[in-house]
Tab-separated table of C-alpha atoms in Angstrom:
chain	number	residue	atom	x	y	z
P	294	MET	CA	286.676	215.798	35.691
P	295	ILE	CA	285.784	214.188	39.032
P	296	ARG	CA	282.797	212.485	37.412
P	297	LYS	CA	284.970	211.037	34.632
P	298	LEU	CA	287.494	209.807	37.187
P	299	GLY	CA	284.717	208.180	39.204
P	300	LEU	CA	283.333	206.456	36.106
P	301	PHE	CA	286.818	205.203	35.243
P	302	VAL	CA	287.344	203.711	38.713
P	303	VAL	CA	283.902	202.067	38.749
P	304	SER	CA	284.398	200.658	35.251
P	305	THR	CA	287.823	199.287	36.155
P	306	VAL	CA	286.576	197.615	39.333
P	307	TRP	CA	283.532	196.200	37.547
P	308	GLY	CA	285.689	194.863	34.700
P	309	ALA	CA	288.082	193.198	37.135
P	310	LEU	CA	285.156	191.641	39.021
P	311	VAL	CA	283.572	190.245	35.849
P	312	PHE	CA	286.937	188.901	34.691
P	313	ARG	CA	287.562	187.226	38.050
P	314	ILE	CA	284.141	185.536	38.071
P	315	ALA	CA	284.573	184.321	34.504
P	316	LEU	CA	288.054	183.045	35.320
P	317	GLY	CA	286.767	181.103	38.303
P	318	LEU	CA	283.945	179.521	36.308
P	319	SER	CA	286.042	178.538	33.316
P	320	PHE	CA	289.424	177.803	34.917
P	321	PRO	CA	290.785	174.478	33.511
P	322	SER	CA	291.795	172.914	36.832
P	323	SER	CA	292.629	169.375	35.683
P	324	VAL	CA	294.454	170.586	32.568
P	325	ALA	CA	296.542	173.035	34.615
P	326	ALA	CA	297.435	170.356	37.193
P	327	ASP	CA	298.549	167.914	34.494
P	328	ARG	CA	300.559	170.616	32.735
P	329	LEU	CA	302.367	171.653	35.937
P	330	SER	CA	303.233	168.049	36.754
P	331	TRP	CA	304.527	167.487	33.232
P	332	GLU	CA	306.658	170.649	33.286
P	333	VAL	CA	308.309	169.651	36.600
P	334	ASP	CA	309.003	166.132	35.335
P	335	ARG	CA	310.511	167.462	32.096
P	336	ALA	CA	312.589	170.205	33.747
P	337	THR	CA	314.122	167.821	36.318
P	338	ASP	CA	314.562	164.867	33.942
P	339	GLY	CA	312.205	162.792	36.063
P	340	ARG	CA	314.060	163.370	39.332
P	341	LEU	CA	311.184	165.338	40.869
P	342	VAL	CA	307.522	164.380	40.822
P	343	MET	CA	304.767	166.901	41.555
P	344	GLN	CA	301.292	165.798	42.573
P	345	VAL	CA	298.429	168.308	42.706
P	346	GLY	CA	294.884	167.595	43.830
P	347	ASP	CA	293.308	170.792	42.487
P	348	VAL	CA	294.335	174.061	40.829
P	349	SER	CA	292.318	177.251	41.113
P	350	PRO	CA	292.883	180.990	40.521
P	351	TRP	CA	293.972	183.166	43.476
P	352	GLY	CA	292.835	186.685	42.772
P	353	ILE	CA	293.439	187.983	39.269
P	354	SER	CA	297.164	187.263	39.041
P	355	GLY	CA	297.685	184.156	41.153
P	356	VAL	CA	297.119	180.433	41.351
P	357	GLY	CA	296.303	178.146	44.269
P	358	LEU	CA	297.249	174.482	44.578
P	359	LYS	CA	295.524	172.051	46.932
P	360	SER	CA	296.965	168.743	48.146
P	361	PHE	CA	300.329	169.779	46.739
P	362	LYS	CA	303.176	167.295	47.041
P	363	VAL	CA	306.734	167.187	45.693
P	364	LEU	CA	308.659	163.921	45.693
P	365	SER	CA	312.234	163.074	44.780
P	366	ARG	CA	313.234	159.873	43.053
P	367	ALA	CA	316.508	158.493	41.754
P	368	LYS	CA	316.990	158.548	38.025
P	369	ALA	CA	316.290	155.118	36.553
P	370	SER	CA	319.752	154.881	34.988
P	371	SER	CA	321.479	155.627	38.314
P	372	ARG	CA	319.668	152.997	40.401
P	373	LYS	CA	321.544	149.898	41.407
P	374	GLU	CA	320.155	146.536	40.398
P	375	GLY	CA	317.549	145.411	42.904
P	376	GLU	CA	317.307	148.883	44.444
P	377	GLY	CA	313.778	150.142	44.889
P	378	GLY	CA	312.573	153.304	43.278
P	379	GLN	CA	310.416	154.477	46.165
P	380	PRO	CA	310.294	158.306	46.040
P	381	THR	CA	311.099	160.539	49.018
P	382	THR	CA	308.645	163.260	49.983
P	383	LEU	CA	310.280	166.705	49.933
P	384	LEU	CA	307.179	168.838	50.453
P	385	ASP	CA	303.616	168.008	51.436
P	386	ALA	CA	301.264	170.994	51.656
P	387	ASP	CA	297.513	171.120	52.115
P	388	LYS	CA	297.550	174.414	50.211
P	389	LEU	CA	300.105	176.464	48.319
P	390	ALA	CA	299.087	179.734	46.681
P	391	VAL	CA	301.330	182.099	44.736
P	392	ARG	CA	300.300	185.490	43.361
P	393	LEU	CA	302.034	188.265	41.446
P	394	ASN	CA	301.439	191.601	43.194
P	395	LEU	CA	300.466	194.053	40.496
P	396	LEU	CA	300.962	197.461	42.178
P	397	PRO	CA	304.744	197.117	42.774
P	398	LEU	CA	305.188	196.618	39.018
P	399	ILE	CA	304.490	200.332	38.579
P	400	GLY	CA	307.729	201.104	40.428
P	401	GLY	CA	309.699	198.450	38.585
P	402	THR	CA	309.634	195.846	41.373
P	403	ARG	CA	308.453	192.285	40.886
P	404	SER	CA	306.772	190.955	44.012
P	405	ILE	CA	305.261	187.519	44.645
P	406	ALA	CA	302.948	186.765	47.564
P	407	ILE	CA	303.003	183.294	49.118
P	408	ASP	CA	300.320	181.682	51.285
P	409	SER	CA	300.604	178.032	52.316
P	410	ASP	CA	299.170	175.579	54.828
P	411	LEU	CA	301.522	172.702	55.574
P	412	TYR	CA	302.614	170.379	58.368
P	413	GLY	CA	299.831	171.594	60.624
P	414	GLY	CA	300.955	175.239	60.405
P	415	TRP	CA	301.375	177.948	57.794
P	416	ILE	CA	303.887	180.030	55.879
P	417	LYS	CA	303.001	183.453	54.526
P	418	GLY	CA	305.006	186.260	53.044
P	419	ALA	CA	306.413	187.866	49.949
P	420	LEU	CA	309.475	187.698	47.733
P	421	SER	CA	310.416	190.809	45.774
P	422	GLN	CA	313.057	191.651	43.217
P	423	GLY	CA	314.076	195.164	42.309
P	424	GLU	CA	316.731	196.470	39.978
P	425	LYS	CA	319.587	195.481	42.302
P	426	SER	CA	318.050	193.863	45.358
P	427	LEU	CA	316.132	190.787	46.446
P	428	GLY	CA	313.695	191.073	49.333
P	429	VAL	CA	312.456	188.276	51.596
P	430	ASP	CA	309.626	188.872	54.063
P	431	VAL	CA	308.282	185.564	55.395
P	432	ARG	CA	306.514	184.328	58.517
P	433	ALA	CA	306.062	180.706	59.593
P	434	ARG	CA	303.964	179.462	62.484
P	435	GLU	CA	303.395	176.127	64.266
P	436	LEU	CA	305.033	173.840	61.718
P	437	ASP	CA	304.891	170.312	63.154
P	438	LEU	CA	308.403	168.881	62.847
P	439	SER	CA	307.209	165.323	63.445
P	440	ARG	CA	305.486	165.415	60.057
P	441	TYR	CA	308.733	166.079	58.195
P	442	THR	CA	311.591	163.579	58.201
P	443	ILE	CA	315.059	164.885	57.358
P	444	ALA	CA	316.707	162.212	55.239
P	445	GLY	CA	319.856	163.076	53.307
P	446	GLU	CA	323.025	161.300	52.279
P	447	SER	CA	325.047	162.646	55.216
P	448	VAL	CA	322.393	164.115	57.526
P	449	SER	CA	319.245	162.506	58.901
P	450	ALA	CA	316.983	163.377	61.808
P	451	GLN	CA	313.622	162.637	63.322
P	452	LEU	CA	312.310	165.600	65.303
P	453	GLU	CA	309.236	166.546	67.295
P	454	GLY	CA	307.946	169.978	68.272
P	455	LEU	CA	306.676	173.168	66.669
P	456	LEU	CA	308.745	175.503	64.514
P	457	GLY	CA	308.168	179.218	63.975
P	458	ALA	CA	310.216	181.729	62.015
P	459	ARG	CA	310.333	185.372	60.986
P	460	ILE	CA	312.670	186.238	58.129
P	461	LYS	CA	313.075	189.756	56.793
P	462	LEU	CA	316.041	190.306	54.500
P	463	GLN	CA	317.130	192.819	51.875
P	464	LEU	CA	319.891	191.267	49.792
P	465	ASP	CA	321.964	193.401	47.466
P	466	GLN	CA	322.649	191.319	44.357
P	467	GLU	CA	325.543	193.474	43.179
P	468	ASN	CA	327.262	193.967	46.534
P	469	LEU	CA	326.427	191.491	49.304
P	470	ALA	CA	328.199	193.749	51.809
P	471	GLU	CA	325.209	196.092	51.536
P	472	SER	CA	322.723	193.375	52.551
P	473	LYS	CA	320.803	193.641	55.815
P	474	GLY	CA	317.957	192.034	57.724
P	475	ASN	CA	316.882	189.852	60.625
P	476	ILE	CA	316.114	186.169	61.158
P	477	ARG	CA	314.295	184.758	64.182
P	478	ILE	CA	313.701	181.036	64.668
P	479	SER	CA	311.660	179.681	67.574
P	480	LEU	CA	311.090	176.102	68.668
P	481	LYS	CA	308.574	174.809	71.190
P	482	ASP	CA	308.647	171.380	72.854
P	483	LEU	CA	311.567	170.374	70.647
P	484	LYS	CA	312.612	166.753	70.910
P	485	VAL	CA	315.398	165.144	68.924
P	486	VAL	CA	314.237	161.538	68.693
P	487	SER	CA	317.170	160.439	66.555
P	488	ALA	CA	319.821	162.179	64.476
P	489	SER	CA	323.024	161.399	62.630
P	490	PHE	CA	325.638	163.506	60.898
P	491	GLY	CA	328.326	162.108	58.641
P	492	GLY	CA	327.742	158.598	59.984
P	493	PHE	CA	327.913	159.660	63.654
P	494	GLU	CA	324.859	159.113	65.836
P	495	LEU	CA	323.918	162.096	67.994
P	496	LEU	CA	322.437	161.819	71.469
P	497	PRO	CA	318.710	162.517	71.895
P	498	ALA	CA	317.799	165.925	73.292
P	499	ASP	CA	314.694	167.526	74.738
P	500	PHE	CA	314.051	171.287	74.963
P	501	GLU	CA	310.963	173.015	76.290
P	502	GLU	CA	311.732	176.225	74.392
P	503	ALA	CA	314.484	177.470	72.117
P	504	GLU	CA	314.892	180.715	70.212
P	505	LEU	CA	317.640	181.935	67.922
P	506	LYS	CA	317.973	185.506	66.671
P	507	LEU	CA	320.329	186.368	63.824
P	508	LYS	CA	321.151	189.684	62.224
P	509	VAL	CA	322.513	190.492	58.801
P	510	GLU	CA	324.404	193.778	58.672
P	511	ASP	CA	326.931	194.921	56.092
P	512	GLY	CA	326.651	191.492	54.496
P	513	VAL	CA	327.732	189.654	57.673
P	514	LEU	CA	325.509	187.177	59.534
P	515	THR	CA	325.860	187.432	63.320
P	516	GLN	CA	324.043	185.884	66.256
P	517	GLU	CA	322.192	188.415	68.388
P	518	GLU	CA	320.613	186.193	70.997
P	519	GLU	CA	320.056	182.519	71.801
P	520	VAL	CA	317.598	181.354	74.437
P	521	THR	CA	317.338	177.670	75.325
P	522	LYS	CA	315.260	176.132	78.085
P	523	ASN	CA	315.882	172.433	78.669
P	524	ASN	CA	313.123	170.109	79.719
P	525	PRO	CA	313.681	169.480	83.463
P	526	ASP	CA	312.878	165.788	82.971
P	527	ASP	CA	315.714	165.393	80.471
P	528	ALA	CA	318.868	167.453	80.938
P	529	ARG	CA	320.764	165.709	78.135
P	530	THR	CA	322.022	167.757	75.218
P	531	MET	CA	323.352	166.810	71.824
P	532	LEU	CA	327.092	166.399	71.363
């Protein structure tokens, strides 16, 4: 019995290894990249554009994208005469990999692992969906805010500094009052170069360190702690 079990394990591992090697050698990278771009364009009616430098398998059940970029553009029919159609960059990642975790499927849970390198830092974690709940477990480190410009219809900002985050939530899809979790956001050398909200210009601000801790309990989001350390050379704060 033990011998048969051992042979089964070895055969399974060997089969997975052979399949993975074959997949890596024969993976249609350019075809997959073109197909993904086409699907995004079709699904968003041309409002979003996806550019991918390379597509490769990540493990047995995942895919990795290199030089991944998502841009937003106005629909041709909605542009005013003489208005340019220059797209706005929504996401620019050196790498974005997504993989379906196979073991949780045994218990009826769908779980997706995420691994990305973007804006000089990284985001890693997992999203899971059970019968009634949605789980979020994500970490972000050293995201360079100066490489991402916030440009919306009513809100715009140009920031500098490094962003970090730790998000761990369990959201009940049937009863939000049963949701729970924690959110921690940290900022280092934060500088608000310029910002506007609803047409009002906000004053520049400069913080050496800032940290915000939030807690979700019984479906209610509350602030646990806020730590802010102003730069001694600039004591101004936003109004």
